[in-house]
Short mmCIF file of C-alpha atoms in Angstrom, two decimals:
data_model
loop_
_atom_site.label_atom_id
_atom_site.label_comp_id
_atom_site.label_asym_id
_atom_site.label_seq_id
_atom_site.Cartn_x
_atom_site.Cartn_y
_atom_site.Cartn_z
CA MET A 178 114.49 134.13 67.67
CA ARG A 179 115.66 137.72 68.14
CA ALA A 180 112.05 138.97 68.32
CA ALA A 181 111.20 136.44 71.06
CA ALA A 182 114.30 137.48 73.11
CA LEU A 183 113.38 141.14 72.63
CA LEU A 184 109.82 140.44 73.82
CA LEU A 185 111.12 138.60 76.87
CA ALA A 186 113.43 141.46 77.69
CA LEU A 187 110.66 143.96 77.39
CA ALA A 188 108.35 141.83 79.54
CA ALA A 189 111.08 141.54 82.21
CA ALA A 190 111.65 145.28 82.13
CA ALA A 191 107.92 145.97 82.46
CA SER A 192 107.66 143.51 85.34
CA ALA A 193 110.56 145.19 87.12
CA GLN A 194 108.97 148.59 86.59
CA ASP A 195 105.67 147.27 87.93
CA ASN A 196 107.44 145.93 91.02
CA GLU A 197 109.22 149.20 91.63
CA ARG A 198 105.94 151.13 91.19
CA ALA A 199 104.27 148.82 93.69
CA LYS A 200 107.10 149.07 96.21
CA ALA A 201 106.95 152.85 95.90
CA GLY A 202 103.15 152.80 96.48
CA CYS A 203 103.59 150.65 99.57
CA ALA A 204 106.30 153.01 100.91
CA GLU A 205 103.96 155.95 100.37
CA ALA A 206 101.14 154.11 102.13
CA ARG A 207 103.42 153.53 105.05
CA GLU A 208 104.23 157.19 105.29
CA ILE A 209 100.55 158.04 105.00
CA ARG A 210 99.83 155.56 107.80
CA ARG A 211 102.36 157.10 110.08
CA ALA A 212 101.17 160.68 109.39
CA LYS A 213 97.41 160.20 109.10
CA GLY A 214 96.58 156.68 110.35
CA TYR A 215 95.38 153.42 109.00
CA ARG A 216 92.13 154.65 107.41
CA ALA A 217 93.95 157.09 105.22
CA ALA A 218 96.47 154.47 104.14
CA ILE A 219 93.64 152.05 103.31
CA GLU A 220 91.92 154.70 101.19
CA PHE A 221 95.24 155.35 99.37
CA LEU A 222 95.84 151.63 98.73
CA GLU A 223 92.27 150.92 97.60
CA THR A 224 92.85 152.75 94.38
CA ARG A 225 96.06 150.76 93.64
CA LEU A 226 95.08 147.10 94.14
CA ASP A 227 96.64 145.88 90.92
CA HIS A 228 99.84 144.21 92.20
CA PRO A 229 100.38 141.44 94.69
CA LEU A 230 102.71 143.59 96.89
CA VAL A 231 100.02 146.29 97.20
CA VAL A 232 97.36 143.67 97.89
CA ASN A 233 99.41 142.34 100.82
CA GLU A 234 100.11 145.88 102.18
CA TYR A 235 96.44 146.69 101.87
CA ALA A 236 95.47 143.48 103.80
CA LYS A 237 97.97 144.33 106.51
CA CYS A 238 96.60 147.87 106.83
CA CYS A 239 93.05 146.58 107.01
CA LEU A 240 94.09 143.94 109.61
CA TRP A 241 95.86 146.42 111.87
CA GLY A 242 93.38 149.18 111.33
CA GLY A 243 90.39 147.10 112.30
CA GLU A 244 88.83 147.34 108.82
CA GLU A 245 88.69 143.61 108.01
CA GLU A 246 85.23 143.66 106.34
CA ARG A 247 86.30 146.62 104.28
CA GLY A 248 89.41 144.78 103.33
CA LEU A 249 87.49 141.70 102.21
CA ARG A 250 85.24 143.80 100.01
CA GLY A 251 88.32 145.60 98.59
CA LEU A 252 90.20 142.38 97.90
CA ARG A 253 87.25 140.69 96.27
CA ALA A 254 86.80 143.60 93.89
CA ALA A 255 90.52 143.99 93.14
CA PRO A 256 91.65 143.45 89.49
CA VAL A 257 94.55 141.31 90.61
CA PRO A 258 94.43 137.56 89.82
CA GLU A 259 92.75 135.52 92.48
CA LYS A 260 95.76 133.42 93.30
CA HIS A 261 97.55 136.57 94.55
CA ARG A 262 94.81 137.76 96.88
CA VAL A 263 93.71 134.39 98.41
CA GLU A 264 96.32 134.36 101.14
CA ALA A 265 95.45 137.99 102.17
CA GLU A 266 91.74 137.14 102.11
CA ILE A 267 92.28 134.11 104.28
CA GLY A 268 94.19 136.22 106.78
CA LEU A 269 91.34 138.65 107.09
CA LEU A 270 88.82 135.85 107.39
CA LYS A 271 90.95 134.32 110.23
CA ARG A 272 90.93 137.66 112.02
CA LEU A 273 87.11 137.76 111.81
CA PHE A 274 86.92 134.21 113.20
CA ARG A 275 85.26 133.02 110.01
CA PHE A 276 87.21 129.81 109.90
CA ARG A 277 84.69 127.89 107.78
CA GLU A 278 84.93 130.47 105.02
CA ALA A 279 88.73 130.41 105.23
CA ALA A 280 88.69 126.63 104.94
CA GLU A 281 86.38 126.65 101.92
CA LEU A 282 88.57 129.25 100.23
CA ALA A 283 91.70 127.17 100.92
CA ARG A 284 89.93 124.03 99.58
CA ALA A 285 88.81 125.91 96.40
CA HIS A 286 92.46 126.71 95.64
CA GLY A 287 93.88 123.24 96.44
CA TRP A 288 95.48 124.12 99.75
CA THR A 289 94.66 120.88 101.50
CA GLU A 290 96.76 121.45 104.68
CA ALA A 291 95.15 124.88 105.18
CA TYR A 292 91.70 123.45 104.47
CA GLU A 293 92.19 120.71 107.01
CA PHE A 294 93.58 123.15 109.65
CA TRP A 295 90.86 125.80 109.27
CA GLY A 296 88.16 123.16 108.92
CA ALA A 297 89.37 121.62 112.22
CA GLU A 298 89.43 125.10 113.80
CA ALA A 299 85.87 125.76 112.64
CA ALA A 300 84.74 122.40 114.08
CA LEU A 301 86.45 123.14 117.39
CA ARG A 302 84.71 126.56 117.52
CA ASP A 303 81.38 124.88 116.85
CA ARG A 304 81.89 122.39 119.64
CA LEU A 305 82.94 125.15 122.08
CA HIS A 306 79.88 127.23 121.17
CA ALA A 307 77.57 124.22 121.71
CA ARG A 308 79.11 123.60 125.09
CA ALA A 309 78.72 127.25 126.02
CA ARG A 310 75.06 127.13 125.07
CA ARG A 311 74.50 124.00 127.19
CA ALA A 312 76.36 125.60 130.09
CA LYS A 313 74.10 128.69 129.90
CA TRP A 314 70.99 126.53 130.01
CA LEU A 315 72.41 124.53 132.94
CA ALA A 316 73.22 127.75 134.76
CA ALA A 317 69.69 129.09 134.12
CA ALA A 318 68.18 125.81 135.39
CA GLY A 319 70.40 125.84 138.42
CA ALA A 320 69.42 129.44 139.21
CA ALA A 321 65.73 128.58 138.84
CA LEU A 322 66.10 125.62 141.19
CA LEU A 323 67.86 127.81 143.75
CA VAL A 324 65.20 130.48 143.60
CA GLY A 325 62.53 127.80 143.92
CA ALA A 326 64.28 126.16 146.87
CA TRP A 327 64.72 129.51 148.50
CA ALA A 328 61.04 130.31 148.04
CA ALA A 329 60.02 126.90 149.43
CA VAL A 330 62.20 127.29 152.49
CA ARG A 331 60.94 130.80 153.14
CA ARG A 332 57.32 129.64 152.78
CA CYS A 333 57.89 126.71 155.18
CA SER A 334 59.64 129.01 157.75
CA SER A 335 56.81 131.68 157.56
CA SER A 336 54.11 128.97 158.01
CA ALA A 337 56.04 127.52 160.94
CA ARG A 338 56.12 130.92 162.62
CA ALA A 339 52.42 131.36 161.95
CA ASN A 340 51.60 128.00 163.61
CA ALA A 341 53.71 128.70 166.66
#
């Protein structure tokens, strides 16, 4: 019994130490970001992606620094358990407008509400893109008709002048 309590106390102390180390790393990354910019902070955090706090700070830096693709690669290669990086990964996918991938990732982790939401967003985007394609074709056809009508009117007016 005493050994189990001692192991639990040691685990709690190690977890608290990990949290403090992660908080210190995030604070240092914020200082680097202020001094040298997002890219330097991202490079600093990429070597420390072993804690959920660091993963979230990394995703935020990638999001605000415009390095979403790099962030996805870094998160997918991170040694942290998948459940801790899924939310950050979905956030980056949303920013890249890759809603279908975000929905599939949410479904794979049992987040039914997020799956339904991002799936509906992907379907909406697909419908909007289809409408935009149809509108482009209609505009092109309308322009071709206008050019054809203009050419016909011009031809008729020039033949009328020639006959007069």
